[in-house]
């Protein structure tokens, strides 16, 4: 290139191939609507699962074909680093599992299948875009796209009183949270004069904004500390709602209990992975602001500690499996927030290449934890869905004698969810190990100890479920729910795909637990070989 | 310029606070949703204020997007309220207590 040219034509950096996986999801969703309208009830029930599932698999394949560039693209709007790409793949895998559960749910509850599969695809579009977004407005819109889809999916069973209530609570608190998020974005915009996270990081690193006045005079406006903190605090509260971090977790138990199981599974796994990926990118940008750590560490520590302790203690006394899993997910979000805490503190401790290496390690630890959390929850919720029983603990009494394989799967999930002490070869252990190790290395020994104690508490209720499954049922096990009610068990027999998915989840728990580097290495491979 | 800027920010914060209090105190789902809309519009006011003070165009564009999202949210929200009304025959928030441990 001739660099002596004084003016170069402006070439927008779009990388159109990077958009293919997301456009696929959008087109797949529209295709579902069209096919639903064209084929009628029976036809759409037959074809839509294949369209939706195929679209999701094709979208995942795009990531493996390295179509998505491993850095910022579409004019800096998206940043698909290894972390973001792995998060997207986790999200798509989770929504794929939901489509495999779809046919039985749609048939049993007589749901409108067109809306069901379309909303799954739109939700996965929103979540993947949020996970890689590098711009606050894009992040907000992506968040709303998936949130609005998930509100409807949770309450799609319109005849169920419980589902209506769960959907209502999810919507009201979700809308409340997104208002917080927008208000926070406004103040960060006021502080940094930009909504792009990479530019924001640059502004915070140098501490002032260069503003060009009307006469072309460049003035340096210092960053307003108050705006940064107000902006972060409000955005953090908004994201805490989405992650069901205590004390903003009130919706979680009700939604988990009232919503249909496949939707709840996606709310518990994919939506949290997306929000968490965004939070990591946001905190990374903000942490360059000198003095950010001094204030933010307290906010983040408080939320993490309260979530870990309250989540686990409240889960101890739950008598419903779904409510127990809700509080368990509060606690797991708390463990992951320890990773955020390290990210906040890191720029105060090191700089340059060392800092980048440290941030990379944290991102890897967090993504490994999120992958583990997703796989474990898919397995737990999947088994619970196919067992039926509406989450009542009675359904699990003596399960191992009635249905040994699902019971074994549930036991594996529970052991992995405990994640300490005697469960080393599981991914739940490795995820926790890496995050706590980073926390200790940065000097948050106290937090790591609290996290370990909280994990010990969690062993009681997870293992309690395992013990329940091994107890002989004295009476006839089922106060058998009537067929056709949401509580009625689903026979796994006809659903080969569902069985394959759950067995895969079991295998992944051990494979990634023994070889965590496989998963992290996958991210590096995706990015470093990416097509520019 | 500067006093107007300050006043606008304070107004926006006040509106947001009113919205938060409304969500906490109101018992009817529609009033509750109106409070959420008030919070969103408070954020819009903050965006416009910042954009005006900094002489940037982007703040105004952001507001347009947020208003669109708010409209979509209203569409889904009212549909959810109607669905709730059909099965419960009311939309009072404090009587939603079927789900508990």
PDB file of C-alpha atoms in Angstrom, chain A residues 208-321:
ATOM      1  CA  UNK A 208      -9.857  12.530  29.731  1.00  0.00           C
ATOM      2  CA  UNK A 209     -11.968  12.937  26.623  1.00  0.00           C
ATOM      3  CA  UNK A 210     -10.684  14.898  23.662  1.00  0.00           C
ATOM      4  CA  UNK A 211     -13.419  17.215  22.522  1.00  0.00           C
ATOM      5  CA  UNK A 212     -13.192  19.221  19.316  1.00  0.00           C
ATOM      6  CA  UNK A 213     -14.696  22.666  19.772  1.00  0.00           C
ATOM      7  CA  UNK A 214     -16.497  24.751  17.119  1.00  0.00           C
ATOM      8  CA  UNK A 215     -13.255  26.450  16.015  1.00  0.00           C
ATOM      9  CA  UNK A 216     -11.401  23.182  15.743  1.00  0.00           C
ATOM     10  CA  UNK A 217      -9.738  23.706  19.100  1.00  0.00           C
ATOM     11  CA  UNK A 218      -9.155  20.448  20.949  1.00  0.00           C
ATOM     12  CA  UNK A 219      -9.929  20.545  24.630  1.00  0.00           C
ATOM     13  CA  UNK A 220      -9.357  17.776  27.140  1.00  0.00           C
ATOM     14  CA  UNK A 221     -12.416  17.171  29.293  1.00  0.00           C
ATOM     15  CA  UNK A 222     -11.576  15.112  32.390  1.00  0.00           C
ATOM     16  CA  UNK A 223     -13.765  12.098  33.018  1.00  0.00           C
ATOM     17  CA  UNK A 224     -16.372  12.758  35.684  1.00  0.00           C
ATOM     18  CA  UNK A 225     -15.837  10.182  38.440  1.00  0.00           C
ATOM     19  CA  UNK A 226     -19.411  10.411  39.699  1.00  0.00           C
ATOM     20  CA  UNK A 227     -20.866   9.592  36.298  1.00  0.00           C
ATOM     21  CA  UNK A 228     -18.646   6.516  36.000  1.00  0.00           C
ATOM     22  CA  UNK A 229     -19.758   5.164  39.348  1.00  0.00           C
ATOM     23  CA  UNK A 230     -23.433   6.020  38.925  1.00  0.00           C
ATOM     24  CA  UNK A 231     -23.340   4.475  35.460  1.00  0.00           C
ATOM     25  CA  UNK A 232     -21.620   1.310  36.628  1.00  0.00           C
ATOM     26  CA  UNK A 233     -23.784   0.922  39.724  1.00  0.00           C
ATOM     27  CA  UNK A 234     -27.036   1.196  37.778  1.00  0.00           C
ATOM     28  CA  UNK A 235     -25.864  -1.073  34.977  1.00  0.00           C
ATOM     29  CA  UNK A 236     -24.623  -3.599  37.511  1.00  0.00           C
ATOM     30  CA  UNK A 237     -27.991  -3.626  39.278  1.00  0.00           C
ATOM     31  CA  UNK A 238     -29.712  -4.172  35.940  1.00  0.00           C
ATOM     32  CA  UNK A 239     -27.417  -7.083  35.074  1.00  0.00           C
ATOM     33  CA  UNK A 240     -27.721  -8.509  38.602  1.00  0.00           C
ATOM     34  CA  UNK A 241     -31.450  -8.915  37.987  1.00  0.00           C
ATOM     35  CA  UNK A 242     -30.731 -10.865  34.810  1.00  0.00           C
ATOM     36  CA  UNK A 243     -28.146 -13.013  36.593  1.00  0.00           C
ATOM     37  CA  UNK A 244     -30.462 -13.451  39.590  1.00  0.00           C
ATOM     38  CA  UNK A 245     -27.731 -12.323  41.947  1.00  0.00           C
ATOM     39  CA  UNK A 246     -28.920 -11.682  45.498  1.00  0.00           C
ATOM     40  CA  UNK A 247     -30.503  -9.326  46.561  1.00  0.00           C
ATOM     41  CA  UNK A 248     -32.033  -9.035  43.089  1.00  0.00           C
ATOM     42  CA  UNK A 249     -33.065 -12.676  42.730  1.00  0.00           C
ATOM     43  CA  UNK A 250     -36.709 -12.472  43.885  1.00  0.00           C
ATOM     44  CA  UNK A 251     -38.073 -13.515  40.505  1.00  0.00           C
ATOM     45  CA  UNK A 252     -35.921 -16.619  40.101  1.00  0.00           C
ATOM     46  CA  UNK A 253     -37.662 -19.141  42.408  1.00  0.00           C
ATOM     47  CA  UNK A 254     -41.124 -18.215  41.123  1.00  0.00           C
ATOM     48  CA  UNK A 255     -40.120 -18.308  37.473  1.00  0.00           C
ATOM     49  CA  UNK A 256     -38.274 -21.604  37.883  1.00  0.00           C
ATOM     50  CA  UNK A 257     -41.280 -23.136  39.623  1.00  0.00           C
ATOM     51  CA  UNK A 258     -44.013 -21.766  37.408  1.00  0.00           C
ATOM     52  CA  UNK A 259     -42.514 -21.755  33.936  1.00  0.00           C
ATOM     53  CA  UNK A 260     -42.299 -24.760  31.647  1.00  0.00           C
ATOM     54  CA  UNK A 261     -39.129 -26.746  32.187  1.00  0.00           C
ATOM     55  CA  UNK A 262     -37.427 -26.233  28.791  1.00  0.00           C
ATOM     56  CA  UNK A 263     -37.860 -22.464  28.979  1.00  0.00           C
ATOM     57  CA  UNK A 264     -36.665 -22.431  32.562  1.00  0.00           C
ATOM     58  CA  UNK A 265     -33.613 -24.369  31.500  1.00  0.00           C
ATOM     59  CA  UNK A 266     -32.723 -21.679  28.962  1.00  0.00           C
ATOM     60  CA  UNK A 267     -33.454 -18.893  31.463  1.00  0.00           C
ATOM     61  CA  UNK A 268     -31.147 -20.622  33.937  1.00  0.00           C
ATOM     62  CA  UNK A 269     -28.298 -21.311  31.533  1.00  0.00           C
ATOM     63  CA  UNK A 270     -28.141 -19.408  28.250  1.00  0.00           C
ATOM     64  CA  UNK A 271     -29.574 -16.085  29.423  1.00  0.00           C
ATOM     65  CA  UNK A 272     -27.134 -16.010  32.306  1.00  0.00           C
ATOM     66  CA  UNK A 273     -24.181 -16.908  30.112  1.00  0.00           C
ATOM     67  CA  UNK A 274     -25.090 -14.036  27.774  1.00  0.00           C
ATOM     68  CA  UNK A 275     -25.524 -11.480  30.542  1.00  0.00           C
ATOM     69  CA  UNK A 276     -22.352 -12.652  32.205  1.00  0.00           C
ATOM     70  CA  UNK A 277     -20.301 -12.448  29.021  1.00  0.00           C
ATOM     71  CA  UNK A 278     -21.492  -8.873  28.589  1.00  0.00           C
ATOM     72  CA  UNK A 279     -20.694  -8.057  32.212  1.00  0.00           C
ATOM     73  CA  UNK A 280     -17.149  -9.344  31.737  1.00  0.00           C
ATOM     74  CA  UNK A 281     -16.614  -7.128  28.690  1.00  0.00           C
ATOM     75  CA  UNK A 282     -18.140  -4.133  30.485  1.00  0.00           C
ATOM     76  CA  UNK A 283     -16.115  -4.508  33.657  1.00  0.00           C
ATOM     77  CA  UNK A 284     -12.941  -5.026  31.654  1.00  0.00           C
ATOM     78  CA  UNK A 285     -13.474  -1.675  29.918  1.00  0.00           C
ATOM     79  CA  UNK A 286     -14.380   0.173  33.106  1.00  0.00           C
ATOM     80  CA  UNK A 287     -11.597  -1.322  35.195  1.00  0.00           C
ATOM     81  CA  UNK A 288      -9.036   0.841  33.373  1.00  0.00           C
ATOM     82  CA  UNK A 289     -10.505   3.902  35.092  1.00  0.00           C
ATOM     83  CA  UNK A 290      -8.056   4.820  37.790  1.00  0.00           C
ATOM     84  CA  UNK A 291      -9.797   4.470  41.131  1.00  0.00           C
ATOM     85  CA  UNK A 292     -12.588   2.339  39.701  1.00  0.00           C
ATOM     86  CA  UNK A 293     -11.540  -0.600  41.839  1.00  0.00           C
ATOM     87  CA  UNK A 294     -11.633   1.408  45.056  1.00  0.00           C
ATOM     88  CA  UNK A 295     -15.401   1.799  44.801  1.00  0.00           C
ATOM     89  CA  UNK A 296     -16.514  -1.084  42.623  1.00  0.00           C
ATOM     90  CA  UNK A 297     -14.740  -3.771  44.669  1.00  0.00           C
ATOM     91  CA  UNK A 298     -17.140  -3.166  47.553  1.00  0.00           C
ATOM     92  CA  UNK A 299     -20.257  -3.331  45.398  1.00  0.00           C
ATOM     93  CA  UNK A 300     -19.154  -6.503  43.619  1.00  0.00           C
ATOM     94  CA  UNK A 301     -17.883  -8.191  46.797  1.00  0.00           C
ATOM     95  CA  UNK A 302     -21.140  -7.488  48.609  1.00  0.00           C
ATOM     96  CA  UNK A 303     -23.223  -8.937  45.794  1.00  0.00           C
ATOM     97  CA  UNK A 304     -20.982 -12.002  45.403  1.00  0.00           C
ATOM     98  CA  UNK A 305     -20.879 -12.840  49.122  1.00  0.00           C
ATOM     99  CA  UNK A 306     -24.593 -12.269  49.697  1.00  0.00           C
ATOM    100  CA  UNK A 307     -25.445 -14.376  46.631  1.00  0.00           C
ATOM    101  CA  UNK A 308     -23.211 -17.287  47.636  1.00  0.00           C
ATOM    102  CA  UNK A 309     -24.402 -17.406  51.229  1.00  0.00           C
ATOM    103  CA  UNK A 310     -28.067 -16.530  50.784  1.00  0.00           C
ATOM    104  CA  UNK A 311     -28.454 -18.707  47.709  1.00  0.00           C
ATOM    105  CA  UNK A 312     -27.058 -21.781  49.414  1.00  0.00           C
ATOM    106  CA  UNK A 313     -28.785 -21.226  52.755  1.00  0.00           C
ATOM    107  CA  UNK A 314     -32.167 -20.630  51.130  1.00  0.00           C
ATOM    108  CA  UNK A 315     -31.710 -23.697  48.924  1.00  0.00           C
ATOM    109  CA  UNK A 316     -31.272 -25.844  52.045  1.00  0.00           C
ATOM    110  CA  UNK A 317     -34.871 -25.382  53.151  1.00  0.00           C
ATOM    111  CA  UNK A 318     -36.601 -25.753  49.775  1.00  0.00           C
ATOM    112  CA  UNK A 319     -38.982 -28.656  49.321  1.00  0.00           C
ATOM    113  CA  UNK A 320     -39.372 -28.226  45.570  1.00  0.00           C
ATOM    114  CA  UNK A 321     -36.642 -29.287  43.150  1.00  0.00           C
TER     115      UNK A 321
END
